PDB file of C-alpha atoms in Angstrom:
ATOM      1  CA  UNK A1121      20.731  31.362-118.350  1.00  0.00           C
ATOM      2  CA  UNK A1122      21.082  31.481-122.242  1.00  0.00           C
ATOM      3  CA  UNK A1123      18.852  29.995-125.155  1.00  0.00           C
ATOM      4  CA  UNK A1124      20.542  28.437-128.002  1.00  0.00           C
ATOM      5  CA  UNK A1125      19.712  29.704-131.047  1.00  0.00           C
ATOM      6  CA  UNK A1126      17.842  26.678-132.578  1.00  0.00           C
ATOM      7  CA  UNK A1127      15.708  27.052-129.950  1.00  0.00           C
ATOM      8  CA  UNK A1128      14.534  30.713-130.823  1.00  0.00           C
ATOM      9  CA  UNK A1129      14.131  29.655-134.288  1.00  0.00           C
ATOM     10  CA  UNK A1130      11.802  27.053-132.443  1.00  0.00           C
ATOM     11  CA  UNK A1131       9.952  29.877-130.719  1.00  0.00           C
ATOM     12  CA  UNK A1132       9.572  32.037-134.348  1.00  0.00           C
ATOM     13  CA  UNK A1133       8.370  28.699-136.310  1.00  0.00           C
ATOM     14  CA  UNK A1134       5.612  28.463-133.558  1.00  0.00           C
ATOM     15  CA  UNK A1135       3.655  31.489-134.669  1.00  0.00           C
ATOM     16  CA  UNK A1136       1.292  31.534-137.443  1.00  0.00           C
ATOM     17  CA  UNK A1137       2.569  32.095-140.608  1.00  0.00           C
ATOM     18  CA  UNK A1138       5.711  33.609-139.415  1.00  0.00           C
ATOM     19  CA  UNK A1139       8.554  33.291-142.524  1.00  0.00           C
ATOM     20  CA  UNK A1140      12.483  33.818-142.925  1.00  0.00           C
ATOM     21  CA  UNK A1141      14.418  35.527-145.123  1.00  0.00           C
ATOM     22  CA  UNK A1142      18.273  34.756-144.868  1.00  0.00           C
ATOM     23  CA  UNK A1143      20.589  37.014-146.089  1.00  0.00           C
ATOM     24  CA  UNK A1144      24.495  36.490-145.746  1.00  0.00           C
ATOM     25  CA  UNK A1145      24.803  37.798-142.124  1.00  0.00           C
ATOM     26  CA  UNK A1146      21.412  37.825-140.809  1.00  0.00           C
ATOM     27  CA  UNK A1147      18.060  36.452-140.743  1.00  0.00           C
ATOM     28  CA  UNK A1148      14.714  38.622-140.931  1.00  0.00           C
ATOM     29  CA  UNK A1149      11.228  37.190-139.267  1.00  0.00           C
ATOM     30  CA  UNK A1150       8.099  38.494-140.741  1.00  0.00           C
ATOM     31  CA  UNK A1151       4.334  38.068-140.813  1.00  0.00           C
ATOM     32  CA  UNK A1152       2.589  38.643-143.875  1.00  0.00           C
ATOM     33  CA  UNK A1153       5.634  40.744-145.555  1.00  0.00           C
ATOM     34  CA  UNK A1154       5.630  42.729-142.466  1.00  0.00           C
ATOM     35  CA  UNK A1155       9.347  42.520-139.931  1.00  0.00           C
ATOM     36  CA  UNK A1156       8.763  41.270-136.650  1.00  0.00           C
ATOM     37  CA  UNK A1157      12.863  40.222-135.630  1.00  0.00           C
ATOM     38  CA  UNK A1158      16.074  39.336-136.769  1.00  0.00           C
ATOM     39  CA  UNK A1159      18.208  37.077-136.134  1.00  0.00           C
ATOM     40  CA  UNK A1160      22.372  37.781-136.338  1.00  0.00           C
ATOM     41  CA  UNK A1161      23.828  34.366-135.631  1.00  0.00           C
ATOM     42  CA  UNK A1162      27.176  35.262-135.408  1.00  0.00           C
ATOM     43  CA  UNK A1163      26.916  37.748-132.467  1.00  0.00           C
ATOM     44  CA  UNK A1164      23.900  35.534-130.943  1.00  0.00           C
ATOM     45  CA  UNK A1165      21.345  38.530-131.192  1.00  0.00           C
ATOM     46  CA  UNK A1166      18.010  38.838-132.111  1.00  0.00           C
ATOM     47  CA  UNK A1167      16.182  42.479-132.726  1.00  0.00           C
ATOM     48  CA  UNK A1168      12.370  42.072-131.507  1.00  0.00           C
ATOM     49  CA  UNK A1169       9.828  44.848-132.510  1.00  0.00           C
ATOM     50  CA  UNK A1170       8.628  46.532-128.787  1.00  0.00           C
ATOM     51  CA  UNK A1171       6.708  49.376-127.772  1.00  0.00           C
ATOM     52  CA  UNK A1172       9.152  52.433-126.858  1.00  0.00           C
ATOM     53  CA  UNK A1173       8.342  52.179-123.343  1.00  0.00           C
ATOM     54  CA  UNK A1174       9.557  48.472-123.089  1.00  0.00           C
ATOM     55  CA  UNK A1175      12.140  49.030-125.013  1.00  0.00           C
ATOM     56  CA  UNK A1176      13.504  52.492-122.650  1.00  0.00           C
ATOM     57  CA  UNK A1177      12.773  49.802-119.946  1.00  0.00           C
ATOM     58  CA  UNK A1178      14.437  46.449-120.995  1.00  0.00           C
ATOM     59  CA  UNK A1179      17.712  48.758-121.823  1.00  0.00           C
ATOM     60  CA  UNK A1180      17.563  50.830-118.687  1.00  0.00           C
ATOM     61  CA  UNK A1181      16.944  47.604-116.530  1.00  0.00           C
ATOM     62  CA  UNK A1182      19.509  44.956-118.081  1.00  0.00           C
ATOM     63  CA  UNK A1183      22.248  46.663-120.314  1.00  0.00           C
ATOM     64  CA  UNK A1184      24.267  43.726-120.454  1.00  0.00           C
ATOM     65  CA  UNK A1185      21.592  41.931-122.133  1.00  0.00           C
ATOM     66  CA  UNK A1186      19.330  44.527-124.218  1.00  0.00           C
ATOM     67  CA  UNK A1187      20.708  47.396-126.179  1.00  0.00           C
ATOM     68  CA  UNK A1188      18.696  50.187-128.578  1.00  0.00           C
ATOM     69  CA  UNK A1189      18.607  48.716-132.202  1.00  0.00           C
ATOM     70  CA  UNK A1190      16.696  51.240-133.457  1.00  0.00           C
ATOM     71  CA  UNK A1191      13.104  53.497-132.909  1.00  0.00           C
ATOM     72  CA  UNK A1192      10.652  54.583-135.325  1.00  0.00           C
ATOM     73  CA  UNK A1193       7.871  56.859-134.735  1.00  0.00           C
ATOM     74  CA  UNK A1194       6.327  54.267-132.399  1.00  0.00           C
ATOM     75  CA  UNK A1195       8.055  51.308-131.622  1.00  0.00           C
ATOM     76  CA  UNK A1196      11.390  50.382-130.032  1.00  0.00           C
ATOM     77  CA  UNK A1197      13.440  48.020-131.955  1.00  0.00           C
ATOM     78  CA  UNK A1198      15.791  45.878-128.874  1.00  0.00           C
ATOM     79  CA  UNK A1199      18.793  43.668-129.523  1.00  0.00           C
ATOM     80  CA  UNK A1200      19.075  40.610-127.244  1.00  0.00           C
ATOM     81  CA  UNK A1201      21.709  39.213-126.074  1.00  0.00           C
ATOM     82  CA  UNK A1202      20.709  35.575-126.411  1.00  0.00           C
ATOM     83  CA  UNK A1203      23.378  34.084-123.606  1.00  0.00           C
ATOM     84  CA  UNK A1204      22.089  36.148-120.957  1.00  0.00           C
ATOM     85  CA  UNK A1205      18.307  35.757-121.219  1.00  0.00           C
ATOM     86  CA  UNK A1206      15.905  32.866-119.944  1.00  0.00           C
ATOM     87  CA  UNK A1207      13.487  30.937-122.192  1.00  0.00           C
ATOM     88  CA  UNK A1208      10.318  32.383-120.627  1.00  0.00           C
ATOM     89  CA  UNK A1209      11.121  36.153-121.417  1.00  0.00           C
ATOM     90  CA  UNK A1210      12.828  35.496-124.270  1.00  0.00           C
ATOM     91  CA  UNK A1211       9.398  33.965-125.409  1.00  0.00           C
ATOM     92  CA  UNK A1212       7.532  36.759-124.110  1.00  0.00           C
ATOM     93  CA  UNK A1213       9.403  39.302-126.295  1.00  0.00           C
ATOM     94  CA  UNK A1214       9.110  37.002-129.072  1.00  0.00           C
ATOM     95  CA  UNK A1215       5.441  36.826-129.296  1.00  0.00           C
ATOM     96  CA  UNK A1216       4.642  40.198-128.729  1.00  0.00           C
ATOM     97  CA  UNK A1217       6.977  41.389-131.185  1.00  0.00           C
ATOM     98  CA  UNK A1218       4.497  39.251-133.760  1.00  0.00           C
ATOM     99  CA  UNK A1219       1.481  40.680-132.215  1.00  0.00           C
ATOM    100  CA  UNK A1220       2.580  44.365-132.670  1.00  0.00           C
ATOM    101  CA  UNK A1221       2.888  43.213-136.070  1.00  0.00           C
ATOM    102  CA  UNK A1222       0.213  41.170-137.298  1.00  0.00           C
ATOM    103  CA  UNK A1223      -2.851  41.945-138.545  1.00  0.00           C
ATOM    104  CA  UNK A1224      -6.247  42.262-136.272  1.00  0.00           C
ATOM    105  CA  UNK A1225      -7.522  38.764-137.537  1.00  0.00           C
ATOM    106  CA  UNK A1226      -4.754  36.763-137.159  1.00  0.00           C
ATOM    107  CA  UNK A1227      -3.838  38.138-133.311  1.00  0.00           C
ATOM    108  CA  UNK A1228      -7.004  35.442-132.372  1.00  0.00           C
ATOM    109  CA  UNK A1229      -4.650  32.143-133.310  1.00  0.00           C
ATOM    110  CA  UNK A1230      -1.566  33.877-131.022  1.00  0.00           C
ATOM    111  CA  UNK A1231      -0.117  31.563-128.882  1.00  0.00           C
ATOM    112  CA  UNK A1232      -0.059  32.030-125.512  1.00  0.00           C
ATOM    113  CA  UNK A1233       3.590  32.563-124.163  1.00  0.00           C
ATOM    114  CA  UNK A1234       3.063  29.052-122.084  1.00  0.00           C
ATOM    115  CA  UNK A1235       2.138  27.293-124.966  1.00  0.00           C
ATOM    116  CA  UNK A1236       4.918  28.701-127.558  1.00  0.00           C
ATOM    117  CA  UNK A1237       7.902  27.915-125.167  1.00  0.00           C
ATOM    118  CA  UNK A1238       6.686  24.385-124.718  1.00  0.00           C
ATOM    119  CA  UNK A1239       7.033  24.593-128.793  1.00  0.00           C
TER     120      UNK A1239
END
């Protein structure tokens, strides 16, 4: 149970019109200008945008693997742990991070979580 980093950068490149932004220790994902995730390769996290029920639940559930990155009026940011999380979920997360995100038109080209992991 773990997914390489590459292979969420596979996940992120899958949505449309998803872009990075490197700085020197991490990597921010956003959809037209707006943050989505990040990516901090040297710890092996990412930090998905959630709803603050999912993200109370993810922490409460798995500790080991999700922690509180932050909360704003109403979303949950989460940290994962990338080496103790399956592709599947981790692909979940992923894409509905971008769909909290985008805006209304584009959430009609989202992938559907089958489709992006196979990405």
């Amino acid at each position: 149970m773990a997914v390489e980093i590459e292979r969420f950068l596979r996940l992120v490149d899958a949505l449309p019109e998803s872009t990075h932004q490197d700085s020197e220790r991490y990597t921010t994902f956003r959809v037209r200008g707006r943050p989505f995730g990040y990516l901090w390769p040297d710890t092996a996290t990412v930090g998905l945008k959630q709803p603050l029920w999912e993200q109370a639940a993810l922490v409460a559930e798995r500790p080991d693997v999700f922690e509180v990155q932050f909360t704003t009026a109403e979303f949950g940011w989460v940290v994962v742990h990338l080496d103790g999380i399956e592709l599947d979920e981790l692909g979940e997360l992923t894409l509905e991070a971008w769909y909290l995100t985008v805006p209304d038109e584009l959430r009609e080209s989202a992938p559907t979580p089958a489709t992006l992991i196979s990405a």
